[in-house]
Amino acid sequence: MAKVPAGVGPRFPQVVVLVGATGDLARRKLIPGLLHLARAGFIPGCRIIGVSLDPLDAESFRNFAREAVNEFSARKVADDDWAAFAGNLDYVSYPDFTCRVRAERSLQRLGKLGGSQRYVGLIFPGDTMHKIFLGTLALGDETRVLQYGQDEQRDVAGYVERIGPSRWRLIMPQPHFESRLDVMELVPQGASQ
């Protein structure tokens, strides 16, 4: 790996979370680009965590990344450069989960049915493309869900936008737990993805 002059690049080691890590953009551009930055010394000690819905383990993701680099990198990559880069690659798979959307009076109720953090709330009318979500977060094995407004640390506000004929996206900024933005894509069971 090359060295860059002092003061160039980040002062401290960084972590890059590569969302959609097995997608076409990551394969063609992002993974080869990150390798190039690492080889040039611009991101020393940078950990890269791939995140996707594909059920891979870390080693399978490294193999995927190596194939992407072999196919799309503008320069040949030496084995020692690859080994240094691959040692900083990791992967997390987020599998699909089940939600239930049902009518409740004149509104819709959304509930995520599995996982350690489950959103439950109401979807209020908006315009033709966006609706408002107000809900709360159920944690762990809790069976009783708080109502919106009972615990501000669990209150969640967001919006639902239509992104296709049978696809919606729930976007929740500042959800309080572990992230700054949560995004869930909602696709009816049996609909083509």
mmCIF file of C-alpha atoms in Angstrom, residues 1 4 16 18 21 23-44 46-48 61 64-75 77 81-82 85 89:
data_model
loop_
_atom_site.group_PDB
_atom_site.id
_atom_site.type_symbol
_atom_site.label_atom_id
_atom_site.label_comp_id
_atom_site.label_asym_id
_atom_site.label_seq_id
_atom_site.Cartn_x
_atom_site.Cartn_y
_atom_site.Cartn_z
ATOM 1 C CA MET A 1 0.000 0.000 0.000
ATOM 2 C CA VAL A 4 0.399 9.749 1.224
ATOM 3 C CA VAL A 16 -17.453 2.762 5.764
ATOM 4 C CA LEU A 18 -21.522 0.087 2.170
ATOM 5 C CA ALA A 21 -22.890 -3.921 -1.112
ATOM 6 C CA GLY A 23 -25.538 -4.363 -6.014
ATOM 7 C CA ASP A 24 -24.339 -3.269 -9.419
ATOM 8 C CA LEU A 25 -23.054 0.163 -8.318
ATOM 9 C CA ALA A 26 -20.963 -1.371 -5.544
ATOM 10 C CA ARG A 27 -19.620 -4.081 -7.842
ATOM 11 C CA ARG A 28 -18.697 -1.801 -10.740
ATOM 12 C CA LYS A 29 -17.617 1.396 -8.985
ATOM 13 C CA LEU A 30 -17.594 1.526 -5.187
ATOM 14 C CA ILE A 31 -15.590 -1.584 -4.289
ATOM 15 C CA PRO A 32 -12.890 -0.964 -6.924
ATOM 16 C CA GLY A 33 -12.830 2.737 -5.937
ATOM 17 C CA LEU A 34 -12.429 1.952 -2.236
ATOM 18 C CA LEU A 35 -9.606 -0.466 -3.057
ATOM 19 C CA HIS A 36 -7.890 2.256 -5.089
ATOM 20 C CA LEU A 37 -8.212 4.746 -2.205
ATOM 21 C CA ALA A 38 -6.824 2.166 0.222
ATOM 22 C CA ARG A 39 -3.893 1.319 -2.091
ATOM 23 C CA ALA A 40 -3.087 5.026 -2.465
ATOM 24 C CA GLY A 41 -3.068 5.451 1.321
ATOM 25 C CA PHE A 42 -6.018 7.856 1.442
ATOM 26 C CA ILE A 43 -8.074 5.667 3.802
ATOM 27 C CA PRO A 44 -5.534 3.964 6.057
ATOM 28 C CA CYS A 46 -10.457 1.890 7.000
ATOM 29 C CA ARG A 47 -12.895 -0.928 7.827
ATOM 30 C CA ILE A 48 -15.495 -1.536 5.132
ATOM 31 C CA PHE A 61 -18.482 -11.181 0.336
ATOM 32 C CA PHE A 64 -17.604 -11.248 -4.448
ATOM 33 C CA ALA A 65 -15.450 -8.132 -3.941
ATOM 34 C CA ARG A 66 -12.383 -9.829 -5.446
ATOM 35 C CA GLU A 67 -14.371 -10.812 -8.547
ATOM 36 C CA ALA A 68 -15.654 -7.220 -8.825
ATOM 37 C CA VAL A 69 -12.122 -5.831 -8.587
ATOM 38 C CA ASN A 70 -10.817 -8.341 -11.133
ATOM 39 C CA GLU A 71 -13.568 -7.406 -13.561
ATOM 40 C CA PHE A 72 -13.892 -3.645 -13.079
ATOM 41 C CA SER A 73 -10.642 -2.245 -11.645
ATOM 42 C CA ALA A 74 -8.691 -0.157 -14.131
ATOM 43 C CA ARG A 75 -5.401 -1.535 -12.766
ATOM 44 C CA VAL A 77 -4.193 -5.623 -8.226
ATOM 45 C CA ASP A 81 -2.535 -5.280 -1.947
ATOM 46 C CA TRP A 82 -5.665 -7.412 -2.186
ATOM 47 C CA PHE A 85 -7.706 -4.609 1.555
ATOM 48 C CA LEU A 89 -13.758 -6.156 4.585
#
